[in-house]
Amino acid sequence: MGRHSCCLKQKLRKGLWSPDEDEKLFNHIIRFGVGCWSSVPKLAGLQRCGKSCRLRWLNYLRPDLKRGSFTQEEEDLIIGLHELLGNRWSQIAAHLPGRTDNEIKNFWNSSLKKKLKQRGIDPTTHKPLTHVETAQSNHNSKDSIHDNILIEPFFDPFCAVGLQAAADQAGANLNLQEPFHNSFITASSFFQYGSLMNGTENYPYGDSSSNSSSWTCNMGAELQRLVGNEALNWNSERKMEPSFGAQHSPEDFTACFDDFI
DNA sequence: AAAGTACTCAACCGCGGAGTG
DNA sequence: TCACTCCGCGGTTGAGTACTT
């Protein structure tokens, strides 16, 4: 097995993506879709391997990404799903529209694990820690001052995403996320939401005024509904569909894209 | 103000599974 | 069945930034 063959080639760039590279990749996928990831770098004129392009697209450039800090509802959902699914980040992400597995994984490792320890809960087993472990955890941990800091997008190909982040920051119930999604779905049918959206479109997302505690009270039943047989039948696991399908025309996307800029 | 420490998050790495010839 | 390629996932790393001393 070993290293991916595309990474063995010389002169491939690594590290952070430049805005120019982002633009090339974004424009290429707008026009032609993904197709074969291994051919994307060459066709897009990038000195990157296909894996790198895929990761950049999925974690940053995808227009359906939700930006900004995690809401209390999302936080509760992640904790509940983690209890059921463990470190299956892609499956957890499938239940959080607009969030990536990488984003959730980072959030879990940097913030949620500590929060659970502070509450006396073992983040691995979700069971109460021993008194010694709890005391140790409380002694070593501090409240993260970043918990309420909004992550501002640097390069946001869709300004609506930034608007949603602003709404989140202000705590206003502007619910920009929904029209954002609906426009993509109804105006162009461009995205293949597949399992990502099925069964999740009725979430109380975007309703920042909703009562967090009451939502949490219903979380057990909600999780059962969401996860359903997945938690019990690992053989039936679903995978996220690619965001782009070859059947969509560039014009569809461009028209849709223009609505948002 | 400077140095040290802690934290975040984008990106990479390595592995396993699926598909194909 | 085997060899190979490609894709996707989870774990890990390291640069940049924020915070503390």
Tab-separated table of C-alpha atoms (C1' of nucleotides) in Angstrom:
chain	number	residue	atom	x	y	z
A	1	MET	CA	0.000	0.000	0.000
A	2	GLY	CA	2.100	2.848	1.296
A	3	ARG	CA	2.081	6.366	0.084
A	4	HIS	CA	-0.406	7.522	-2.459
A	5	SER	CA	1.110	7.303	-5.891
A	6	CYS	CA	0.323	10.900	-6.796
A	7	CYS	CA	2.357	12.093	-3.834
A	8	LEU	CA	5.480	10.412	-5.169
A	9	LYS	CA	5.686	12.790	-8.059
A	10	GLN	CA	8.163	15.574	-7.813
A	11	LYS	CA	7.459	19.290	-7.661
A	12	LEU	CA	4.148	18.900	-5.870
A	13	ARG	CA	3.373	21.734	-3.532
A	14	LYS	CA	2.554	21.085	0.102
A	15	GLY	CA	1.411	23.205	2.965
A	16	LEU	CA	-1.060	26.019	3.037
A	17	TRP	CA	-3.069	26.867	-0.018
A	18	SER	CA	-2.658	30.257	-1.648
A	19	PRO	CA	-5.696	32.268	-2.753
A	20	ASP	CA	-4.580	31.695	-6.333
A	21	GLU	CA	-4.617	27.947	-5.861
A	22	ASP	CA	-8.000	28.149	-4.190
A	23	GLU	CA	-9.343	30.092	-7.123
A	24	LYS	CA	-7.990	27.614	-9.650
A	25	LEU	CA	-9.453	24.643	-7.838
A	26	PHE	CA	-12.750	26.376	-7.192
A	27	ASN	CA	-13.142	27.498	-10.781
A	28	HIS	CA	-12.225	24.096	-12.120
A	29	ILE	CA	-14.796	22.285	-10.016
A	30	ILE	CA	-17.417	24.883	-10.882
A	31	ARG	CA	-16.875	24.249	-14.543
A	32	PHE	CA	-16.223	20.539	-14.694
A	33	GLY	CA	-17.150	18.974	-11.396
A	34	VAL	CA	-14.821	16.650	-9.603
A	35	GLY	CA	-14.786	13.523	-11.685
A	36	CYS	CA	-11.544	11.793	-10.782
A	37	TRP	CA	-9.663	13.539	-8.018
A	38	SER	CA	-6.335	12.290	-9.260
A	39	SER	CA	-6.863	14.152	-12.525
A	40	VAL	CA	-8.143	17.362	-10.937
A	41	PRO	CA	-4.732	18.912	-10.170
A	42	LYS	CA	-3.510	18.467	-13.714
A	43	LEU	CA	-6.715	19.731	-15.290
A	44	ALA	CA	-6.915	22.648	-12.889
A	45	GLY	CA	-3.272	23.584	-13.383
A	46	LEU	CA	-2.260	22.905	-9.800
A	47	GLN	CA	0.982	21.494	-8.461
A	48	ARG	CA	-0.869	19.481	-5.854
A	49	CYS	CA	-1.804	15.862	-5.447
A	50	GLY	CA	-5.424	14.805	-5.849
A	51	LYS	CA	-5.752	14.031	-2.186
A	52	SER	CA	-4.714	17.527	-1.280
A	53	CYS	CA	-7.223	19.009	-3.722
A	54	ARG	CA	-9.995	16.818	-2.386
A	55	LEU	CA	-9.246	17.791	1.163
A	56	ARG	CA	-9.096	21.470	0.325
A	57	TRP	CA	-12.418	21.282	-1.465
A	58	LEU	CA	-14.200	19.302	1.210
A	59	ASN	CA	-12.869	21.229	4.165
A	60	TYR	CA	-12.717	24.763	2.856
A	61	LEU	CA	-13.970	25.563	-0.636
A	62	ARG	CA	-17.243	23.660	-0.696
A	63	PRO	CA	-19.988	26.293	-0.962
A	64	ASP	CA	-22.342	24.449	1.363
A	65	LEU	CA	-19.988	24.728	4.299
A	66	LYS	CA	-21.264	26.426	7.391
A	67	ARG	CA	-18.769	28.818	8.902
A	68	GLY	CA	-18.459	30.227	12.350
A	69	SER	CA	-18.414	28.776	15.797
A	70	PHE	CA	-20.422	25.726	16.783
A	71	THR	CA	-23.800	26.401	18.334
A	72	GLN	CA	-24.880	24.885	21.626
A	73	GLU	CA	-27.236	22.617	19.716
A	74	GLU	CA	-24.447	21.405	17.479
A	75	GLU	CA	-22.226	20.879	20.498
A	76	ASP	CA	-24.878	18.786	22.237
A	77	LEU	CA	-25.491	16.822	19.068
A	78	ILE	CA	-21.801	16.078	18.592
A	79	ILE	CA	-21.489	14.832	22.153
A	80	GLY	CA	-24.533	12.633	21.785
A	81	LEU	CA	-23.453	11.270	18.444
A	82	HIS	CA	-19.951	10.640	19.723
A	83	GLU	CA	-21.384	8.597	22.541
A	84	LEU	CA	-23.201	6.470	19.996
A	85	LEU	CA	-20.706	6.417	17.156
A	86	GLY	CA	-17.315	6.976	18.766
A	87	ASN	CA	-14.598	8.600	16.664
A	88	ARG	CA	-16.465	8.075	13.429
A	89	TRP	CA	-16.169	11.694	12.485
A	90	SER	CA	-17.455	11.349	8.964
A	91	GLN	CA	-20.659	9.757	10.233
A	92	ILE	CA	-21.037	12.414	12.878
A	93	ALA	CA	-20.462	15.101	10.251
A	94	ALA	CA	-23.184	13.550	8.103
A	95	HIS	CA	-25.675	14.647	10.759
A	96	LEU	CA	-24.384	18.203	10.939
A	97	PRO	CA	-25.102	19.956	7.648
A	98	GLY	CA	-22.298	22.245	6.593
A	99	ARG	CA	-19.773	20.876	9.026
A	100	THR	CA	-16.812	18.755	8.001
A	101	ASP	CA	-15.429	15.720	9.750
A	102	ASN	CA	-12.121	17.516	10.164
A	103	GLU	CA	-13.803	20.520	11.726
A	104	ILE	CA	-15.758	18.374	14.151
A	105	LYS	CA	-12.708	16.318	15.005
A	106	ASN	CA	-10.709	19.438	15.780
A	107	PHE	CA	-13.540	20.893	17.826
A	108	TRP	CA	-13.840	17.694	19.774
A	109	ASN	CA	-10.136	17.397	20.499
A	110	SER	CA	-9.581	21.041	21.335
A	111	SER	CA	-12.735	21.908	23.213
A	112	LEU	CA	-15.355	19.265	23.855
A	113	LYS	CA	-13.023	16.730	25.455
A	114	LYS	CA	-11.985	19.310	28.018
A	115	LYS	CA	-15.548	20.396	28.656
A	116	LEU	CA	-16.637	16.846	29.309
A	117	LYS	CA	-13.742	16.289	31.681
A	118	GLN	CA	-14.699	19.442	33.538
A	119	ARG	CA	-18.182	18.009	33.932
A	120	GLY	CA	-16.675	14.817	35.314
A	121	ILE	CA	-17.377	12.768	32.216
A	122	ASP	CA	-14.873	10.558	30.479
A	123	PRO	CA	-14.847	11.782	26.861
A	124	THR	CA	-13.986	8.322	25.612
A	125	THR	CA	-16.604	6.272	27.430
A	126	HIS	CA	-19.040	9.097	28.275
A	127	LYS	CA	-19.247	7.670	31.753
A	128	PRO	CA	-18.484	9.488	35.021
A	129	LEU	CA	-14.834	9.877	35.805
A	130	THR	CA	-13.455	8.732	39.137
A	131	HIS	CA	-13.051	11.440	41.762
A	132	VAL	CA	-9.292	11.411	41.331
A	133	GLU	CA	-9.522	11.800	37.585
A	134	THR	CA	-12.102	14.550	37.919
A	135	ALA	CA	-10.018	16.485	40.423
A	136	GLN	CA	-6.972	16.129	38.244
A	137	SER	CA	-8.895	17.264	35.198
A	138	ASN	CA	-10.353	20.288	36.938
A	139	HIS	CA	-6.976	21.268	38.235
A	140	ASN	CA	-5.284	21.074	34.879
A	141	SER	CA	-7.934	22.619	32.698
A	142	LYS	CA	-8.928	26.192	32.129
A	143	ASP	CA	-11.950	27.699	30.506
A	144	SER	CA	-11.116	28.239	26.926
A	145	ILE	CA	-11.359	31.872	26.074
A	146	HIS	CA	-11.792	30.883	22.447
A	147	ASP	CA	-15.106	29.174	23.035
A	148	ASN	CA	-17.119	32.214	22.094
A	149	ILE	CA	-14.818	33.652	19.519
A	150	LEU	CA	-16.165	33.616	15.996
A	151	ILE	CA	-13.870	32.207	13.376
A	152	GLU	CA	-13.935	34.740	10.596
A	153	PRO	CA	-13.540	33.336	7.099
A	154	PHE	CA	-10.468	34.525	5.244
A	155	PHE	CA	-11.341	33.513	1.728
A	156	ASP	CA	-15.012	32.906	1.393
A	157	PRO	CA	-16.169	32.139	-2.129
A	158	PHE	CA	-19.769	32.604	-0.963
A	159	CYS	CA	-20.458	35.797	0.879
A	160	ALA	CA	-23.681	34.339	2.270
A	161	VAL	CA	-21.570	32.134	4.455
A	162	GLY	CA	-20.016	35.170	5.995
A	163	LEU	CA	-23.430	36.639	6.572
A	164	GLN	CA	-24.444	33.552	8.455
A	165	ALA	CA	-21.355	33.862	10.590
A	166	ALA	CA	-22.205	37.456	11.318
A	167	ALA	CA	-25.713	36.475	12.292
A	168	ASP	CA	-24.342	33.828	14.609
A	169	GLN	CA	-22.040	36.328	16.197
A	170	ALA	CA	-24.778	38.832	16.771
A	171	GLY	CA	-27.053	36.152	18.135
A	172	ALA	CA	-29.713	37.274	15.743
A	173	ASN	CA	-32.200	34.791	14.433
A	174	LEU	CA	-31.754	35.810	10.841
A	175	ASN	CA	-31.791	32.207	9.665
A	176	LEU	CA	-29.678	32.874	6.629
A	177	GLN	CA	-28.501	29.328	6.430
A	178	GLU	CA	-31.784	27.947	5.268
A	179	PRO	CA	-32.356	30.178	2.274
A	180	PHE	CA	-28.732	29.635	1.439
A	181	HIS	CA	-29.222	25.920	1.231
A	182	ASN	CA	-32.620	26.085	-0.389
A	183	SER	CA	-31.364	28.316	-3.128
A	184	PHE	CA	-28.761	25.819	-4.068
A	185	ILE	CA	-31.143	22.965	-4.001
A	186	THR	CA	-34.098	24.520	-5.769
A	187	ALA	CA	-32.416	26.957	-8.102
A	188	SER	CA	-29.857	24.656	-9.559
A	189	SER	CA	-30.150	21.254	-7.957
A	190	PHE	CA	-26.413	21.425	-8.182
A	191	PHE	CA	-25.443	19.703	-5.026
A	192	GLN	CA	-25.933	16.082	-4.307
A	193	TYR	CA	-26.774	16.339	-0.670
A	194	GLY	CA	-27.681	12.692	-0.512
A	195	SER	CA	-27.512	11.281	2.956
A	196	LEU	CA	-26.202	14.523	4.336
A	197	MET	CA	-29.517	16.261	3.994
A	198	ASN	CA	-31.875	13.331	4.215
A	199	GLY	CA	-33.452	13.292	7.615
A	200	THR	CA	-31.620	16.352	8.772
A	201	GLU	CA	-33.425	19.175	7.070
A	202	ASN	CA	-35.877	19.561	9.899
A	203	TYR	CA	-33.205	20.266	12.456
A	204	PRO	CA	-33.672	23.310	14.627
A	205	TYR	CA	-30.535	24.826	13.079
A	206	GLY	CA	-30.388	28.530	12.558
A	207	ASP	CA	-32.812	29.144	15.345
A	208	SER	CA	-30.430	30.698	17.758
A	209	SER	CA	-33.279	31.895	19.910
A	210	SER	CA	-34.455	28.395	20.638
A	211	ASN	CA	-34.064	27.146	24.135
A	212	SER	CA	-30.947	25.073	24.293
A	213	SER	CA	-31.948	23.089	27.341
A	214	SER	CA	-35.321	22.096	25.958
A	215	TRP	CA	-33.672	21.011	22.786
A	216	THR	CA	-31.255	18.936	24.748
A	217	CYS	CA	-34.097	17.272	26.617
A	218	ASN	CA	-35.335	15.862	23.326
A	219	MET	CA	-31.916	14.956	22.127
A	220	GLY	CA	-32.100	11.304	23.082
A	221	ALA	CA	-35.115	10.656	20.929
A	222	GLU	CA	-33.744	12.879	18.233
A	223	LEU	CA	-30.495	10.985	18.159
A	224	GLN	CA	-32.320	7.718	17.892
A	225	ARG	CA	-34.241	9.085	14.979
A	226	LEU	CA	-31.158	10.448	13.304
A	227	VAL	CA	-28.828	7.567	13.831
A	228	GLY	CA	-31.457	4.878	13.643
A	229	ASN	CA	-30.059	1.565	12.584
A	230	GLU	CA	-26.595	2.928	12.007
A	231	ALA	CA	-25.623	2.691	15.626
A	232	LEU	CA	-26.629	-0.924	15.662
A	233	ASN	CA	-25.709	-2.041	12.163
A	234	TRP	CA	-22.246	-0.962	11.220
A	235	ASN	CA	-22.470	-2.844	7.960
A	236	SER	CA	-25.112	-0.448	6.779
A	237	GLU	CA	-23.008	2.652	7.229
A	238	ARG	CA	-23.662	5.410	4.818
A	239	LYS	CA	-21.049	7.517	3.198
A	240	MET	CA	-21.390	11.099	2.140
A	241	GLU	CA	-21.985	11.585	-1.505
A	242	PRO	CA	-19.599	13.821	-3.395
A	243	SER	CA	-20.837	17.360	-3.376
A	244	PHE	CA	-20.652	17.628	-7.098
A	245	GLY	CA	-22.148	15.394	-9.708
A	246	ALA	CA	-21.106	15.279	-13.309
A	247	GLN	CA	-24.674	15.622	-14.469
A	248	HIS	CA	-24.837	19.261	-13.504
A	249	SER	CA	-23.963	21.869	-16.019
A	250	PRO	CA	-21.548	24.704	-15.319
A	251	GLU	CA	-24.265	27.155	-16.232
A	252	ASP	CA	-26.429	25.860	-13.431
A	253	PHE	CA	-23.800	26.490	-10.900
A	254	THR	CA	-22.662	29.789	-12.279
A	255	ALA	CA	-26.213	31.132	-12.234
A	256	CYS	CA	-26.622	29.945	-8.714
A	257	PHE	CA	-23.277	31.332	-7.716
A	258	ASP	CA	-24.167	34.724	-9.123
A	259	ASP	CA	-27.161	34.884	-6.809
A	260	PHE	CA	-24.880	35.019	-3.877
A	261	ILE	CA	-22.321	37.594	-4.906
B	1	DA	C1'	8.309	44.236	25.665
B	2	DA	C1'	10.012	39.738	25.414
B	3	DA	C1'	9.943	34.960	26.182
B	4	DG	C1'	7.553	30.946	27.124
B	5	DT	C1'	3.357	28.302	26.933
B	6	DA	C1'	-1.151	26.891	25.338
B	7	DC	C1'	-4.332	26.539	21.842
B	8	DT	C1'	-6.455	26.212	17.194
B	9	DC	C1'	-6.991	24.380	12.878
B	10	DA	C1'	-5.417	23.461	8.116
B	11	DA	C1'	-3.086	20.029	6.068
B	12	DC	C1'	-0.493	15.782	5.797
B	13	DC	C1'	0.201	10.780	6.578
B	14	DG	C1'	-0.783	6.076	6.493
B	15	DC	C1'	-4.031	2.679	6.298
B	16	DG	C1'	-8.049	-0.057	4.656
B	17	DG	C1'	-11.819	-0.737	1.416
B	18	DA	C1'	-13.714	-0.706	-3.171
B	19	DG	C1'	-13.245	-1.108	-7.910
B	20	DT	C1'	-10.962	-2.819	-11.997
B	21	DG	C1'	-8.290	-5.504	-15.296
C	1	DT	C1'	-6.785	-14.611	-7.023
C	2	DC	C1'	-3.646	-11.054	-7.500
C	3	DA	C1'	-1.865	-6.528	-8.355
C	4	DC	C1'	-2.783	-2.059	-8.802
C	5	DT	C1'	-5.171	2.523	-8.478
C	6	DC	C1'	-8.180	5.560	-6.340
C	7	DC	C1'	-10.968	7.213	-2.606
C	8	DG	C1'	-12.138	8.153	2.065
C	9	DC	C1'	-11.244	7.980	6.852
C	10	DG	C1'	-9.052	8.813	11.408
C	11	DG	C1'	-4.807	10.073	13.651
C	12	DT	C1'	-1.226	13.242	13.845
C	13	DT	C1'	1.635	17.245	12.968
C	14	DG	C1'	3.220	21.863	12.822
C	15	DA	C1'	2.644	26.803	11.745
C	16	DG	C1'	0.372	30.633	13.327
C	17	DT	C1'	-1.892	32.982	16.966
C	18	DA	C1'	-3.404	34.106	21.610
C	19	DC	C1'	-2.466	34.225	26.203
C	20	DT	C1'	0.406	34.248	30.404
C	21	DT	C1'	4.345	35.268	33.062
